[in-house]
mmCIF file of C-alpha atoms and ligand atoms in Angstrom:
data_model
loop_
_atom_site.group_PDB
_atom_site.id
_atom_site.type_symbol
_atom_site.label_atom_id
_atom_site.label_comp_id
_atom_site.label_asym_id
_atom_site.label_seq_id
_atom_site.Cartn_x
_atom_site.Cartn_y
_atom_site.Cartn_z
ATOM 1 C CA MET A 1 104.747 123.164 110.551
ATOM 2 C CA SER A 2 103.120 122.987 113.970
ATOM 3 C CA ARG A 3 104.087 124.434 116.964
ATOM 4 C CA ARG A 4 102.938 121.617 119.197
ATOM 5 C CA LYS A 5 104.624 118.567 120.632
ATOM 6 C CA MET A 6 105.476 115.895 118.456
ATOM 7 C CA ILE A 7 105.444 112.222 119.199
ATOM 8 C CA TYR A 8 106.533 110.521 116.614
ATOM 9 C CA GLU A 9 107.894 111.338 113.485
ATOM 10 C CA GLY A 10 107.232 108.104 110.606
ATOM 11 C CA LYS A 11 107.866 108.235 107.024
ATOM 12 C CA ALA A 12 105.582 109.712 105.456
ATOM 13 C CA LYS A 13 103.499 110.979 108.835
ATOM 14 C CA ILE A 14 104.236 112.367 112.005
ATOM 15 C CA LEU A 15 101.970 112.776 115.338
ATOM 16 C CA TYR A 16 101.788 115.714 117.425
ATOM 17 C CA GLU A 17 100.094 115.988 120.934
ATOM 18 C CA GLY A 18 96.615 116.768 120.826
ATOM 19 C CA PRO A 19 94.919 119.635 122.244
ATOM 20 C CA GLU A 20 92.343 117.243 124.715
ATOM 21 C CA PRO A 21 93.961 114.437 126.453
ATOM 22 C CA GLY A 22 92.976 110.764 124.402
ATOM 23 C CA THR A 23 93.277 112.727 121.093
ATOM 24 C CA ILE A 24 96.732 112.976 118.489
ATOM 25 C CA VAL A 25 97.594 115.448 115.609
ATOM 26 C CA GLN A 26 97.880 113.587 112.323
ATOM 27 C CA TYR A 27 100.322 115.857 109.806
ATOM 28 C CA PHE A 28 100.782 114.201 106.467
ATOM 29 C CA LYS A 29 104.162 115.117 105.209
ATOM 30 C CA ASP A 30 105.115 114.904 101.069
ATOM 31 C CA ASP A 31 107.512 112.531 101.852
ATOM 32 C CA ALA A 32 107.680 109.011 100.513
ATOM 33 C CA THR A 33 109.734 106.434 100.977
ATOM 34 C CA ALA A 34 109.850 102.940 99.299
ATOM 35 C CA PHE A 35 111.886 99.194 99.452
ATOM 36 C CA ASN A 36 112.308 99.511 102.939
ATOM 37 C CA ASN A 37 113.349 103.163 102.972
ATOM 38 C CA GLN A 38 116.027 102.615 100.322
ATOM 39 C CA LYS A 39 114.286 104.367 98.346
ATOM 40 C CA LYS A 40 113.373 108.229 98.861
ATOM 41 C CA ALA A 41 112.002 111.503 97.335
ATOM 42 C CA THR A 42 110.103 114.396 98.648
ATOM 43 C CA LEU A 43 106.389 114.900 95.988
ATOM 44 C CA GLU A 44 105.573 118.368 96.812
ATOM 45 C CA GLY A 45 101.850 118.085 97.405
ATOM 46 C CA LYS A 46 101.413 114.147 98.169
ATOM 47 C CA GLY A 47 100.365 115.215 101.861
ATOM 48 C CA VAL A 48 97.467 117.697 101.152
ATOM 49 C CA LEU A 49 96.351 114.899 98.785
ATOM 50 C CA ASN A 50 96.375 112.796 101.553
ATOM 51 C CA ASN A 51 94.771 114.589 104.218
ATOM 52 C CA ARG A 52 91.899 115.101 102.373
ATOM 53 C CA ILE A 53 91.755 111.402 100.347
ATOM 54 C CA SER A 54 91.908 109.409 104.123
ATOM 55 C CA GLU A 55 89.302 111.843 105.814
ATOM 56 C CA HIS A 56 86.519 110.900 102.959
ATOM 57 C CA VAL A 57 87.563 107.497 103.154
ATOM 58 C CA MET A 58 87.840 107.556 106.718
ATOM 59 C CA LEU A 59 83.953 109.538 107.210
ATOM 60 C CA GLY A 60 82.614 106.874 104.755
ATOM 61 C CA LEU A 61 83.479 103.921 107.044
ATOM 62 C CA GLY A 62 82.459 105.506 109.756
ATOM 63 C CA ARG A 63 78.902 106.131 108.066
ATOM 64 C CA ILE A 64 78.611 102.448 108.026
ATOM 65 C CA GLY A 65 79.256 102.079 111.698
ATOM 66 C CA ILE A 66 83.541 100.816 111.157
ATOM 67 C CA PRO A 67 84.403 102.594 114.403
ATOM 68 C CA THR A 68 88.363 104.627 112.895
ATOM 69 C CA HIS A 69 90.259 106.891 114.780
ATOM 70 C CA PHE A 70 89.281 109.719 112.615
ATOM 71 C CA LEU A 71 87.672 112.648 113.782
ATOM 72 C CA LYS A 72 88.539 115.811 112.221
ATOM 73 C CA ARG A 73 90.820 117.263 109.830
ATOM 74 C CA LEU A 74 92.108 120.227 111.156
ATOM 75 C CA ASN A 75 93.355 121.876 107.889
ATOM 76 C CA MET A 76 95.218 120.768 104.808
ATOM 77 C CA ARG A 77 97.787 118.946 106.292
ATOM 78 C CA GLU A 78 96.496 117.891 109.345
ATOM 79 C CA GLN A 79 93.188 115.784 111.150
ATOM 80 C CA LEU A 80 92.757 114.830 114.846
ATOM 81 C CA VAL A 81 92.603 111.336 115.541
ATOM 82 C CA ARG A 82 92.309 109.698 118.924
ATOM 83 C CA GLN A 83 94.767 108.158 120.274
ATOM 84 C CA VAL A 84 95.361 104.499 120.139
ATOM 85 C CA GLU A 85 97.817 101.927 120.760
ATOM 86 C CA ILE A 86 98.844 100.763 117.704
ATOM 87 C CA ILE A 87 98.252 97.119 116.613
ATOM 88 C CA PRO A 88 101.738 95.472 115.874
ATOM 89 C CA LEU A 89 100.183 94.771 112.079
ATOM 90 C CA GLU A 90 99.699 95.222 108.425
ATOM 91 C CA VAL A 91 96.665 94.124 107.266
ATOM 92 C CA VAL A 92 96.761 93.387 103.136
ATOM 93 C CA CYS A 93 93.504 92.602 101.504
ATOM 94 C CA ARG A 94 94.040 92.146 97.993
ATOM 95 C CA ASN A 95 91.514 91.440 95.416
ATOM 96 C CA VAL A 96 93.749 91.500 91.822
ATOM 97 C CA ALA A 97 96.830 89.738 92.242
ATOM 98 C CA ALA A 98 100.351 92.574 92.137
ATOM 99 C CA GLY A 99 103.343 93.229 93.735
ATOM 100 C CA SER A 100 104.542 91.118 96.668
ATOM 101 C CA ILE A 101 101.663 88.669 95.962
ATOM 102 C CA SER A 102 102.725 88.410 92.048
ATOM 103 C CA THR A 103 106.491 88.496 93.173
ATOM 104 C CA ARG A 104 106.693 85.505 96.132
ATOM 105 C CA LEU A 105 103.651 82.993 94.715
ATOM 106 C CA GLY A 106 103.786 83.823 90.510
ATOM 107 C CA VAL A 107 99.977 84.677 89.685
ATOM 108 C CA PRO A 108 100.552 86.792 87.500
ATOM 109 C CA GLU A 109 99.752 90.355 88.304
ATOM 110 C CA GLY A 110 96.545 91.398 86.639
ATOM 111 C CA GLU A 111 94.874 88.470 87.792
ATOM 112 C CA GLN A 112 91.651 88.260 89.500
ATOM 113 C CA LEU A 113 91.905 86.318 92.790
ATOM 114 C CA PRO A 114 89.504 83.814 93.145
ATOM 115 C CA ARG A 115 88.201 85.529 96.133
ATOM 116 C CA SER A 116 89.739 88.647 98.710
ATOM 117 C CA ILE A 117 92.912 87.411 100.570
ATOM 118 C CA VAL A 118 93.861 88.917 104.133
ATOM 119 C CA GLU A 119 97.496 88.160 104.371
ATOM 120 C CA PHE A 120 99.432 89.891 108.398
ATOM 121 C CA TYR A 121 102.450 91.190 108.230
ATOM 122 C CA TYR A 122 104.216 91.884 111.557
ATOM 123 C CA LYS A 123 105.213 95.905 111.349
ATOM 124 C CA LYS A 124 108.943 95.964 111.726
ATOM 125 C CA ASP A 125 111.183 97.729 109.287
ATOM 126 C CA GLU A 126 114.134 96.436 110.462
ATOM 127 C CA LEU A 127 112.966 92.761 109.437
ATOM 128 C CA GLY A 128 111.154 94.167 106.146
ATOM 129 C CA ASP A 129 107.207 93.597 107.643
ATOM 130 C CA PRO A 130 107.742 89.682 107.106
ATOM 131 C CA MET A 131 104.073 87.815 106.761
ATOM 132 C CA ILE A 132 103.299 85.826 109.531
ATOM 133 C CA SER A 133 100.054 83.568 110.590
ATOM 134 C CA GLU A 134 97.973 83.965 112.907
ATOM 135 C CA GLU A 135 100.088 81.451 114.737
ATOM 136 C CA HIS A 136 102.804 84.046 114.998
ATOM 137 C CA ILE A 137 100.281 86.384 116.541
ATOM 138 C CA THR A 138 98.637 84.646 118.951
ATOM 139 C CA ALA A 139 101.885 83.083 119.993
ATOM 140 C CA PHE A 140 104.014 85.979 120.226
ATOM 141 C CA ASN A 141 100.586 88.231 121.837
ATOM 142 C CA TRP A 142 100.789 90.357 118.858
ATOM 143 C CA ALA A 143 96.749 90.927 119.184
ATOM 144 C CA THR A 144 93.716 88.344 120.907
ATOM 145 C CA HIS A 145 92.365 86.067 118.697
ATOM 146 C CA GLN A 146 89.142 88.505 119.579
ATOM 147 C CA GLU A 147 90.883 90.828 117.334
ATOM 148 C CA ILE A 148 92.442 89.027 115.068
ATOM 149 C CA ASP A 149 88.944 88.577 114.290
ATOM 150 C CA ASP A 150 87.703 91.760 114.862
ATOM 151 C CA MET A 151 90.404 93.070 111.897
ATOM 152 C CA MET A 152 89.798 89.887 109.843
ATOM 153 C CA ALA A 153 85.738 91.404 109.800
ATOM 154 C CA MET A 154 86.705 95.085 109.538
ATOM 155 C CA THR A 155 88.770 94.548 106.794
ATOM 156 C CA LEU A 156 86.213 92.899 104.648
ATOM 157 C CA ARG A 157 83.918 95.115 105.657
ATOM 158 C CA VAL A 158 85.940 97.938 104.745
ATOM 159 C CA ASN A 159 87.256 96.125 101.191
ATOM 160 C CA ASP A 160 83.704 95.676 100.030
ATOM 161 C CA PHE A 161 83.243 99.707 101.004
ATOM 162 C CA LEU A 162 86.224 101.010 99.064
ATOM 163 C CA CYS A 163 85.334 97.876 95.998
ATOM 164 C CA GLY A 164 82.305 100.600 95.482
ATOM 165 C CA LEU A 165 83.445 103.743 95.928
ATOM 166 C CA PHE A 166 86.205 103.187 93.872
ATOM 167 C CA THR A 167 84.418 101.952 91.749
ATOM 168 C CA GLY A 168 82.027 104.167 91.135
ATOM 169 C CA ALA A 169 84.550 106.865 90.417
ATOM 170 C CA GLY A 170 86.195 104.491 87.583
ATOM 171 C CA ILE A 171 88.763 102.932 89.592
ATOM 172 C CA ARG A 172 89.470 99.130 90.605
ATOM 173 C CA LEU A 173 91.009 98.527 93.877
ATOM 174 C CA VAL A 174 93.810 96.096 93.555
ATOM 175 C CA ASP A 175 94.937 95.539 97.430
ATOM 176 C CA PHE A 176 95.040 98.125 100.735
ATOM 177 C CA LYS A 177 96.952 97.707 104.184
ATOM 178 C CA LEU A 178 95.087 98.744 107.032
ATOM 179 C CA GLU A 179 96.640 99.408 110.659
ATOM 180 C CA PHE A 180 94.451 98.594 113.544
ATOM 181 C CA GLY A 181 94.884 100.479 116.964
ATOM 182 C CA ARG A 182 93.030 99.421 121.236
ATOM 183 C CA HIS A 183 91.180 102.274 121.875
ATOM 184 C CA TYR A 184 90.981 102.159 125.617
ATOM 185 C CA GLU A 185 87.482 103.688 127.258
ATOM 186 C CA GLY A 186 87.692 103.201 131.070
ATOM 187 C CA ASP A 187 88.227 99.855 131.619
ATOM 188 C CA MET A 188 86.907 98.648 127.681
ATOM 189 C CA VAL A 189 89.059 98.214 124.427
ATOM 190 C CA ARG A 190 87.905 98.721 121.248
ATOM 191 C CA THR A 191 89.582 97.773 118.179
ATOM 192 C CA VAL A 192 89.594 100.659 115.769
ATOM 193 C CA LEU A 193 90.680 101.176 112.459
ATOM 194 C CA ALA A 194 93.953 103.630 112.221
ATOM 195 C CA ASP A 195 96.772 105.542 110.044
ATOM 196 C CA GLU A 196 95.401 106.357 106.985
ATOM 197 C CA ILE A 197 93.698 104.958 104.107
ATOM 198 C CA SER A 198 95.303 106.671 100.849
ATOM 199 C CA PRO A 199 96.964 105.930 97.074
ATOM 200 C CA ASP A 200 100.214 105.608 99.216
ATOM 201 C CA SER A 201 98.272 102.280 101.503
ATOM 202 C CA CYS A 202 96.074 101.067 98.339
ATOM 203 C CA ARG A 203 97.119 100.067 94.595
ATOM 204 C CA LEU A 204 94.321 101.943 92.529
ATOM 205 C CA TRP A 205 94.261 101.021 88.894
ATOM 206 C CA ASP A 206 92.391 102.832 85.974
ATOM 207 C CA LEU A 207 88.992 100.521 85.087
ATOM 208 C CA GLU A 208 89.203 101.088 81.799
ATOM 209 C CA THR A 209 92.510 101.578 81.484
ATOM 210 C CA ASN A 210 94.142 99.395 84.215
ATOM 211 C CA GLU A 211 96.665 102.333 84.441
ATOM 212 C CA LYS A 212 98.550 102.785 87.699
ATOM 213 C CA MET A 213 96.966 105.742 90.096
ATOM 214 C CA ASP A 214 98.479 104.646 93.214
ATOM 215 C CA LYS A 215 102.679 104.910 95.033
ATOM 216 C CA ASP A 216 103.333 102.392 92.378
ATOM 217 C CA ARG A 217 104.239 105.060 90.509
ATOM 218 C CA PHE A 218 106.925 106.238 92.298
ATOM 219 C CA ARG A 219 107.764 102.251 93.235
ATOM 220 C CA ARG A 220 108.772 102.056 89.978
ATOM 221 C CA ASP A 221 109.172 105.945 88.637
ATOM 222 C CA MET A 222 106.439 105.860 86.639
ATOM 223 C CA GLY A 223 106.186 110.012 86.893
ATOM 224 C CA ASN A 224 103.358 112.049 87.029
ATOM 225 C CA VAL A 225 102.788 110.905 91.012
ATOM 226 C CA THR A 226 101.115 113.619 92.303
ATOM 227 C CA GLU A 227 99.191 114.399 89.461
ATOM 228 C CA ALA A 228 97.661 110.330 89.585
ATOM 229 C CA TYR A 229 96.608 111.027 93.521
ATOM 230 C CA ALA A 230 95.106 114.355 92.838
ATOM 231 C CA GLU A 231 93.220 112.757 89.825
ATOM 232 C CA VAL A 232 92.235 109.987 92.308
ATOM 233 C CA ALA A 233 91.156 113.111 94.549
ATOM 234 C CA ARG A 234 89.076 114.614 91.616
ATOM 235 C CA ARG A 235 86.907 111.529 90.851
ATOM 236 C CA LEU A 236 86.238 110.922 94.633
ATOM 237 C CA GLY A 237 84.523 114.359 94.001
ATOM 238 C CA ILE A 238 87.149 115.893 97.268
ATOM 239 C CA MET A 239 88.758 118.096 94.102
ATOM 240 C CA LYS A 240 86.952 120.537 91.721
ATOM 241 C CA GLU A 241 90.094 120.821 89.364
ATOM 242 C CA SER A 242 92.482 118.140 89.058
ATOM 243 C CA GLY A 243 95.850 118.983 90.674
ATOM 244 C CA GLN A 244 95.029 122.428 91.249
ATOM 245 C CA GLY A 245 93.984 123.928 94.916
ATOM 246 C CA ALA A 246 95.094 120.198 96.432
ATOM 247 C CA ALA A 247 98.904 120.671 95.974
ATOM 248 C CA ASN A 248 99.136 124.741 96.456
ATOM 249 C CA GLY A 249 97.217 124.398 100.267
ATOM 250 C CA ASP A 250 99.720 124.092 103.508
ATOM 251 C CA VAL A 251 99.263 124.860 107.334
ATOM 252 C CA GLY A 252 100.082 128.315 108.160
ATOM 253 C CA LYS A 253 98.336 129.956 105.414
ATOM 254 C CA GLY A 254 95.463 130.302 107.396
ATOM 255 C CA ASP A 255 93.364 127.114 105.751
ATOM 256 C CA ALA A 256 90.773 126.568 108.183
ATOM 257 C CA ALA A 257 88.729 123.204 108.414
ATOM 258 C CA LYS A 258 85.158 123.645 107.081
HETATM 259 N N1 UDP B 301 101.610 98.584 101.608
HETATM 260 C C1 UDP B 301 101.804 99.349 102.482
HETATM 261 N N2 UDP B 301 102.302 99.604 103.473
HETATM 262 C C2 UDP B 301 103.452 98.754 103.707
HETATM 263 C C3 UDP B 301 103.462 97.188 102.812
HETATM 264 C C4 UDP B 301 102.662 97.361 101.927
HETATM 265 O O1 UDP B 301 100.482 99.980 102.187
HETATM 266 O O2 UDP B 301 104.550 98.620 104.420
HETATM 267 C C5 UDP B 301 100.233 98.393 100.765
HETATM 268 C C6 UDP B 301 101.118 98.575 99.228
HETATM 269 O O3 UDP B 301 100.865 99.666 98.954
HETATM 270 C C7 UDP B 301 99.734 97.375 98.949
HETATM 271 C C8 UDP B 301 98.888 96.424 99.578
HETATM 272 O O4 UDP B 301 99.742 96.859 100.640
HETATM 273 O O5 UDP B 301 98.374 98.222 98.470
HETATM 274 C C9 UDP B 301 100.027 95.020 99.169
HETATM 275 O O6 UDP B 301 101.479 95.607 99.242
HETATM 276 P P1 UDP B 301 102.166 94.436 98.714
HETATM 277 O O7 UDP B 301 102.480 92.834 99.816
HETATM 278 O O8 UDP B 301 102.142 94.279 97.347
HETATM 279 O O9 UDP B 301 104.082 94.461 98.907
HETATM 280 P P2 UDP B 301 104.674 95.299 98.078
HETATM 281 O O10 UDP B 301 104.641 95.089 96.533
HETATM 282 O O11 UDP B 301 104.328 96.995 98.860
HETATM 283 O O12 UDP B 301 106.346 95.288 98.232
#
């Protein structure tokens, strides 16, 4: 574990003070939670895989000009990120019906949506992250109109990029969740993509068989969770072999970032 000062411990990650002011170290745990913390487990190797997958995706997004908090990967479980003020929203984008849109609106799971749909949720565990509208966001000052426009535009660009990335890997991007932050640079403030993008925060189905390759395997007790995450990493070209090597790596074993 890190020797650095802990700032915050979340369900799947720990944040430590970074080496420079304005930086944070994001540590990926093996812990998994679902249904608002009611279901918990430790999935050995998950943190290593999410660190690598999120790094790969954030670097790709950076290359097409999406501002992200990602700076560099430090080791198998940690990445250096910019310190941002997290906007208390979860921004979900859907291409295919699954999860809460199916239960709430009765759209059968697997049905292609007429267009990509972006939804906002208020990040509040005690309330079970309720879905909200732009009216709530601006009325309660959770974000400004400008920030909502920025998040919408970025989310749709992220969706286009991720759809292409995953299709190229034989994977259907069903839906995903993003979080954004405010990055202060002098008296300027910029909306940047934060948190992580991984099989914990996306629904990913095999393009041919529709087999689930994401956290739904854990939510629904389907087994082989880390194996599925490792397969996502392998198909993205991150890991040479399926599973092996990824799950074995750990900090403290001397694996330095490239
Ligand atoms: N999601 C997430 N964190 C949350 C809620 C949702 O990462 O706290 C992701 C989830 O993995 C899925 C997408 O957002 O890829 C849409 O989730 P949905 O609203 O269907 O909720 P769920 O079925 O996860 O309760």
